[in-house]
Amino acid sequence: MNKKRRVLLLKGLVWLLCLAPGVWLVWRGFTDRLGANAIEEVLHRLGDTSLVILLVTLSITPIRRLTGWNDLAPLRRPLGLFAFFYLTTHFLWYAVVDEGLAFEFIVEDVIERPYILAGFTAWLMLIPLAITSTKGWIRRLKKNWQKLHRLVYVATGLGVLHFYWQVKADTYWPLVATTVLVALMLLRIRQARRPSQRSLAD
Ligand code: HEM
């Protein structure tokens, strides 16, 4: 199979896997399977999904450099945009459905609850990254594009912090997310120092 076909197949798989959690939530909503607190359940599942897709997006480059499997590179954009899509839905669900678009409460939450501030800052940081993810912007920004897109690590770190702060007792999953993020960052730093692995990058 030629490269174009392989990448198309992988992209199709990404679309299927990324759409599945959303379709699953909608199906649960229509069949009344969201439990007693449906609003909170949707908010939480959208948050989980965003974070998982963000971490998968960050794992693409380290895996590609470790294995030399360059077909993975074109998957970063759809994965990143799916993470941003779920995150925006997570934010809108909170603002519109949970808070009923009551701006005074939303502003109060952002100011007074550190975990909301962390999540909100992360979401704001990801907006310019989503906008500049096109080929045109990559060309226009040249080296600055890479510098700008390193912000994704800060945003994901804030997302993990947001997750950690809002759980009441069970910190298992926030700790798993922290471990994965730290491992990915260490791997990136190590690979950046090794020219032999860097040469596999696009
Ligand atoms: C990178 C950005 C963000 C990520 C990765 C993220 C992720 C998450 C995760 C994983 C959860 C917990 C789900 C669970 O318990 O299983 C969550 C909960 C929540 N998130 Fe976010 N989120 C982000 C941004 C935001 C933003 C921008 C807002 C609103 C301004 C927000 C509001 C909330 C709220 C209200 C909860 C529920 C907290 C509770 O039940 O007390 N998040 N988020």
mmCIF file of C-alpha atoms and ligand atoms in Angstrom:
data_model
loop_
_atom_site.group_PDB
_atom_site.id
_atom_site.type_symbol
_atom_site.label_atom_id
_atom_site.label_comp_id
_atom_site.label_asym_id
_atom_site.label_seq_id
_atom_site.Cartn_x
_atom_site.Cartn_y
_atom_site.Cartn_z
ATOM 1 C CA MET A 1 0.000 0.000 0.000
ATOM 2 C CA ASN A 2 1.408 3.445 -0.862
ATOM 3 C CA LYS A 3 1.978 6.160 1.769
ATOM 4 C CA LYS A 4 -1.029 8.265 0.695
ATOM 5 C CA ARG A 5 -3.402 5.317 1.188
ATOM 6 C CA ARG A 6 -1.852 4.312 4.509
ATOM 7 C CA VAL A 7 -2.200 7.860 5.866
ATOM 8 C CA LEU A 8 -5.808 8.056 4.614
ATOM 9 C CA LEU A 9 -6.584 4.782 6.384
ATOM 10 C CA LEU A 10 -4.974 5.977 9.622
ATOM 11 C CA LYS A 11 -6.865 9.288 9.400
ATOM 12 C CA GLY A 12 -10.134 7.366 8.933
ATOM 13 C CA LEU A 13 -9.310 5.383 12.072
ATOM 14 C CA VAL A 14 -8.606 8.606 14.001
ATOM 15 C CA TRP A 15 -11.982 10.050 12.925
ATOM 16 C CA LEU A 16 -13.797 6.854 13.956
ATOM 17 C CA LEU A 17 -12.074 6.594 17.333
ATOM 18 C CA CYS A 18 -12.445 10.304 18.107
ATOM 19 C CA LEU A 19 -16.108 10.510 17.104
ATOM 20 C CA ALA A 20 -17.014 7.364 19.096
ATOM 21 C CA PRO A 21 -17.063 8.978 22.612
ATOM 22 C CA GLY A 22 -19.303 11.818 21.352
ATOM 23 C CA VAL A 23 -21.694 9.452 19.569
ATOM 24 C CA TRP A 24 -21.749 7.239 22.691
ATOM 25 C CA LEU A 25 -22.691 10.248 24.880
ATOM 26 C CA VAL A 26 -25.451 11.358 22.483
ATOM 27 C CA TRP A 27 -26.802 7.795 22.365
ATOM 28 C CA ARG A 28 -26.779 7.584 26.176
ATOM 29 C CA GLY A 29 -28.614 10.916 26.274
ATOM 30 C CA PHE A 30 -31.334 9.809 23.865
ATOM 31 C CA THR A 31 -31.830 6.458 25.603
ATOM 32 C CA ASP A 32 -31.897 7.983 29.091
ATOM 33 C CA ARG A 33 -28.716 6.248 30.266
ATOM 34 C CA LEU A 34 -26.816 9.204 31.679
ATOM 35 C CA GLY A 35 -27.668 8.481 35.313
ATOM 36 C CA ALA A 36 -29.222 10.674 37.988
ATOM 37 C CA ASN A 37 -26.983 13.688 37.316
ATOM 38 C CA ALA A 38 -26.946 13.796 33.527
ATOM 39 C CA ILE A 39 -25.505 17.337 33.269
ATOM 40 C CA GLU A 40 -22.502 16.474 35.435
ATOM 41 C CA GLU A 41 -22.011 13.129 33.690
ATOM 42 C CA VAL A 42 -21.811 14.792 30.239
ATOM 43 C CA LEU A 43 -19.449 17.508 31.573
ATOM 44 C CA HIS A 44 -17.126 14.889 33.064
ATOM 45 C CA ARG A 45 -17.089 12.580 30.051
ATOM 46 C CA LEU A 46 -16.349 15.541 27.731
ATOM 47 C CA GLY A 47 -13.483 16.554 30.065
ATOM 48 C CA ASP A 48 -12.055 13.001 30.149
ATOM 49 C CA THR A 49 -12.286 12.664 26.369
ATOM 50 C CA SER A 50 -10.532 16.012 25.749
ATOM 51 C CA LEU A 51 -7.665 15.120 28.054
ATOM 52 C CA VAL A 52 -7.170 11.627 26.607
ATOM 53 C CA ILE A 53 -7.112 12.957 23.024
ATOM 54 C CA LEU A 54 -4.711 15.760 24.042
ATOM 55 C CA LEU A 55 -2.309 13.204 25.552
ATOM 56 C CA VAL A 56 -2.584 10.949 22.479
ATOM 57 C CA THR A 57 -1.790 14.002 20.289
ATOM 58 C CA LEU A 58 1.333 14.681 22.374
ATOM 59 C CA SER A 59 2.441 11.055 22.090
ATOM 60 C CA ILE A 60 2.556 11.073 18.261
ATOM 61 C CA THR A 61 5.946 12.766 17.814
ATOM 62 C CA PRO A 62 7.790 10.721 20.501
ATOM 63 C CA ILE A 63 6.363 7.457 19.092
ATOM 64 C CA ARG A 64 7.246 8.511 15.548
ATOM 65 C CA ARG A 65 10.817 9.326 16.559
ATOM 66 C CA LEU A 66 11.199 6.085 18.530
ATOM 67 C CA THR A 67 9.829 3.842 15.791
ATOM 68 C CA GLY A 68 10.592 5.836 12.633
ATOM 69 C CA TRP A 69 6.921 5.362 11.652
ATOM 70 C CA ASN A 70 6.506 8.672 9.802
ATOM 71 C CA ASP A 71 2.946 7.930 8.619
ATOM 72 C CA LEU A 72 1.867 9.059 12.087
ATOM 73 C CA ALA A 73 2.892 12.716 11.561
ATOM 74 C CA PRO A 74 -0.234 13.795 9.609
ATOM 75 C CA LEU A 75 -2.423 12.498 12.449
ATOM 76 C CA ARG A 76 -1.349 15.277 14.833
ATOM 77 C CA ARG A 77 -3.609 17.915 13.270
ATOM 78 C CA PRO A 78 -6.901 15.947 13.274
ATOM 79 C CA LEU A 79 -6.143 14.650 16.795
ATOM 80 C CA GLY A 80 -5.353 18.146 18.089
ATOM 81 C CA LEU A 81 -8.474 19.580 16.492
ATOM 82 C CA PHE A 82 -10.639 16.784 17.942
ATOM 83 C CA ALA A 83 -9.186 17.504 21.404
ATOM 84 C CA PHE A 84 -10.009 21.197 20.898
ATOM 85 C CA PHE A 85 -13.517 20.327 19.686
ATOM 86 C CA TYR A 86 -14.278 18.231 22.800
ATOM 87 C CA LEU A 87 -12.709 20.873 25.033
ATOM 88 C CA THR A 88 -14.829 23.623 23.513
ATOM 89 C CA THR A 89 -17.928 21.440 23.941
ATOM 90 C CA HIS A 90 -16.842 20.792 27.568
ATOM 91 C CA PHE A 91 -16.538 24.556 28.131
ATOM 92 C CA LEU A 92 -19.845 25.332 26.363
ATOM 93 C CA TRP A 93 -21.623 22.592 28.334
ATOM 94 C CA TYR A 94 -20.341 24.165 31.540
ATOM 95 C CA ALA A 95 -21.190 27.754 30.477
ATOM 96 C CA VAL A 96 -24.523 27.182 28.722
ATOM 97 C CA VAL A 97 -26.081 24.084 30.306
ATOM 98 C CA ASP A 98 -24.518 23.976 33.777
ATOM 99 C CA GLU A 99 -24.362 27.736 34.455
ATOM 100 C CA GLY A 100 -27.230 28.812 32.156
ATOM 101 C CA LEU A 101 -24.974 31.462 30.552
ATOM 102 C CA ALA A 102 -25.047 33.484 33.778
ATOM 103 C CA PHE A 103 -21.947 35.565 33.076
ATOM 104 C CA GLU A 104 -21.629 36.893 36.616
ATOM 105 C CA PHE A 105 -21.438 33.299 37.976
ATOM 106 C CA ILE A 106 -19.026 32.208 35.249
ATOM 107 C CA VAL A 107 -16.698 35.182 35.919
ATOM 108 C CA GLU A 108 -16.973 34.544 39.676
ATOM 109 C CA ASP A 109 -16.099 30.858 39.116
ATOM 110 C CA VAL A 110 -13.093 31.725 36.937
ATOM 111 C CA ILE A 111 -11.823 34.206 39.548
ATOM 112 C CA GLU A 112 -12.587 32.294 42.728
ATOM 113 C CA ARG A 113 -12.137 28.632 41.840
ATOM 114 C CA PRO A 114 -8.512 27.886 40.901
ATOM 115 C CA TYR A 115 -9.428 24.684 39.021
ATOM 116 C CA ILE A 116 -11.816 26.616 36.746
ATOM 117 C CA LEU A 117 -9.158 29.301 36.195
ATOM 118 C CA ALA A 118 -6.613 26.605 35.233
ATOM 119 C CA GLY A 119 -9.052 24.945 32.783
ATOM 120 C CA PHE A 120 -10.138 28.264 31.313
ATOM 121 C CA THR A 121 -6.532 29.425 30.798
ATOM 122 C CA ALA A 122 -5.715 26.099 29.109
ATOM 123 C CA TRP A 123 -8.669 26.455 26.762
ATOM 124 C CA LEU A 124 -7.710 30.067 25.885
ATOM 125 C CA MET A 125 -4.150 28.931 25.124
ATOM 126 C CA LEU A 126 -5.386 26.262 22.742
ATOM 127 C CA ILE A 127 -7.460 28.708 20.638
ATOM 128 C CA PRO A 128 -4.465 30.237 18.741
ATOM 129 C CA LEU A 129 -3.028 26.741 18.291
ATOM 130 C CA ALA A 130 -6.234 25.495 16.661
ATOM 131 C CA ILE A 131 -6.394 28.594 14.418
ATOM 132 C CA THR A 132 -2.748 28.300 13.296
ATOM 133 C CA SER A 133 -2.865 24.540 12.669
ATOM 134 C CA THR A 134 -3.314 24.979 8.897
ATOM 135 C CA LYS A 135 -0.547 24.578 6.277
ATOM 136 C CA GLY A 136 -0.844 28.299 5.429
ATOM 137 C CA TRP A 137 -0.084 29.342 9.021
ATOM 138 C CA ILE A 138 2.783 26.816 9.290
ATOM 139 C CA ARG A 139 4.318 28.467 6.195
ATOM 140 C CA ARG A 140 3.677 32.011 7.419
ATOM 141 C CA LEU A 141 5.007 31.526 10.959
ATOM 142 C CA LYS A 142 8.041 29.399 9.936
ATOM 143 C CA LYS A 143 10.188 28.631 13.031
ATOM 144 C CA ASN A 144 7.832 30.586 15.282
ATOM 145 C CA TRP A 145 5.111 28.021 14.558
ATOM 146 C CA GLN A 146 6.995 25.340 16.504
ATOM 147 C CA LYS A 147 7.651 27.763 19.363
ATOM 148 C CA LEU A 148 3.974 28.729 19.507
ATOM 149 C CA HIS A 149 2.812 25.122 19.376
ATOM 150 C CA ARG A 150 5.004 24.192 22.358
ATOM 151 C CA LEU A 151 2.256 25.945 24.324
ATOM 152 C CA VAL A 152 0.298 22.705 23.979
ATOM 153 C CA TYR A 153 2.456 21.257 26.790
ATOM 154 C CA VAL A 154 1.618 24.181 29.095
ATOM 155 C CA ALA A 155 -2.082 23.926 28.206
ATOM 156 C CA THR A 156 -2.147 20.158 28.818
ATOM 157 C CA GLY A 157 -0.281 20.682 32.111
ATOM 158 C CA LEU A 158 -2.949 23.181 33.165
ATOM 159 C CA GLY A 159 -5.650 20.735 32.036
ATOM 160 C CA VAL A 160 -4.128 18.016 34.230
ATOM 161 C CA LEU A 161 -3.869 20.465 37.154
ATOM 162 C CA HIS A 162 -7.535 21.400 36.585
ATOM 163 C CA PHE A 163 -8.446 17.691 36.709
ATOM 164 C CA TYR A 164 -6.341 17.124 39.840
ATOM 165 C CA TRP A 165 -7.808 20.116 41.717
ATOM 166 C CA GLN A 166 -11.443 19.270 41.075
ATOM 167 C CA VAL A 167 -11.465 15.619 42.139
ATOM 168 C CA LYS A 168 -12.570 15.317 45.721
ATOM 169 C CA ALA A 169 -10.992 12.087 46.935
ATOM 170 C CA ASP A 170 -9.839 9.639 44.274
ATOM 171 C CA THR A 171 -6.689 11.068 42.693
ATOM 172 C CA TYR A 172 -5.865 7.886 40.753
ATOM 173 C CA TRP A 173 -6.748 9.150 37.229
ATOM 174 C CA PRO A 174 -5.263 12.645 37.690
ATOM 175 C CA LEU A 175 -2.029 10.931 38.806
ATOM 176 C CA VAL A 176 -2.102 8.634 35.771
ATOM 177 C CA ALA A 177 -2.564 11.696 33.504
ATOM 178 C CA THR A 178 0.314 13.512 35.276
ATOM 179 C CA THR A 179 2.617 10.483 34.867
ATOM 180 C CA VAL A 180 1.807 10.163 31.152
ATOM 181 C CA LEU A 181 2.365 13.899 30.556
ATOM 182 C CA VAL A 182 5.679 13.964 32.468
ATOM 183 C CA ALA A 183 6.883 10.818 30.643
ATOM 184 C CA LEU A 184 6.009 12.353 27.243
ATOM 185 C CA MET A 185 7.775 15.615 28.107
ATOM 186 C CA LEU A 186 10.923 13.801 29.288
ATOM 187 C CA LEU A 187 10.928 11.736 26.106
ATOM 188 C CA ARG A 188 10.625 14.883 23.965
ATOM 189 C CA ILE A 189 13.484 16.588 25.819
ATOM 190 C CA ARG A 190 15.693 13.499 25.418
ATOM 191 C CA GLN A 191 14.849 13.194 21.725
ATOM 192 C CA ALA A 192 15.496 16.908 21.122
ATOM 193 C CA ARG A 193 19.039 16.376 22.443
ATOM 194 C CA ARG A 194 19.683 13.400 20.136
ATOM 195 C CA PRO A 195 20.248 14.500 16.533
ATOM 196 C CA SER A 196 19.878 10.910 15.228
ATOM 197 C CA GLN A 197 16.297 10.767 16.483
ATOM 198 C CA ARG A 198 15.577 14.358 15.442
ATOM 199 C CA SER A 199 16.402 13.560 11.843
ATOM 200 C CA LEU A 200 13.283 11.401 11.660
ATOM 201 C CA ALA A 201 11.134 14.470 12.220
ATOM 202 C CA ASP A 202 9.449 16.290 9.382
HETATM 203 C C1 HEM B 1 -7.299 21.806 28.746
HETATM 204 C C2 HEM B 1 -8.459 22.175 29.311
HETATM 205 C C3 HEM B 1 -9.361 21.244 30.094
HETATM 206 C C4 HEM B 1 -9.247 19.895 30.322
HETATM 207 C C5 HEM B 1 -8.161 18.939 29.831
HETATM 208 C C6 HEM B 1 -10.363 19.516 31.168
HETATM 209 C C7 HEM B 1 -10.582 18.253 31.645
HETATM 210 C C8 HEM B 1 -11.485 17.933 32.637
HETATM 211 C C9 HEM B 1 -11.574 16.665 33.290
HETATM 212 C C10 HEM B 1 -10.679 15.459 32.940
HETATM 213 C C11 HEM B 1 -12.573 16.745 34.197
HETATM 214 C C12 HEM B 1 -12.993 15.672 35.171
HETATM 215 C C13 HEM B 1 -13.805 14.596 34.579
HETATM 216 C C14 HEM B 1 -13.961 13.441 35.556
HETATM 217 O O1 HEM B 1 -14.169 13.644 36.746
HETATM 218 O O2 HEM B 1 -13.871 12.306 35.098
HETATM 219 C C15 HEM B 1 -13.125 18.084 34.130
HETATM 220 C C16 HEM B 1 -14.155 18.538 34.933
HETATM 221 C C17 HEM B 1 -14.656 19.810 34.879
HETATM 222 N N1 HEM B 1 -14.240 20.815 34.049
HETATM 223 FE FE1 HEM B 1 -12.738 20.726 32.722
HETATM 224 N N2 HEM B 1 -11.148 20.620 31.395
HETATM 225 C C18 HEM B 1 -10.579 21.696 30.749
HETATM 226 C C19 HEM B 1 -11.086 22.978 30.681
HETATM 227 C C20 HEM B 1 -12.224 23.407 31.330
HETATM 228 C C21 HEM B 1 -12.819 24.703 31.182
HETATM 229 C C22 HEM B 1 -12.340 25.788 30.192
HETATM 230 C C23 HEM B 1 -13.899 24.755 32.025
HETATM 231 C C24 HEM B 1 -14.840 25.883 32.266
HETATM 232 C C25 HEM B 1 -14.485 27.141 32.343
HETATM 233 C C26 HEM B 1 -13.993 23.495 32.707
HETATM 234 C C27 HEM B 1 -14.931 23.148 33.663
HETATM 235 C C28 HEM B 1 -15.019 21.937 34.306
HETATM 236 C C29 HEM B 1 -15.977 21.635 35.350
HETATM 237 C C30 HEM B 1 -17.032 22.589 35.937
HETATM 238 C C31 HEM B 1 -15.753 20.290 35.718
HETATM 239 C C32 HEM B 1 -16.523 19.481 36.755
HETATM 240 C C33 HEM B 1 -15.985 19.757 38.128
HETATM 241 C C34 HEM B 1 -16.820 19.175 39.253
HETATM 242 O O3 HEM B 1 -17.540 18.211 39.044
HETATM 243 O O4 HEM B 1 -16.719 19.715 40.336
HETATM 244 N N3 HEM B 1 -12.956 22.675 32.249
HETATM 245 N N4 HEM B 1 -12.441 18.784 33.186
#
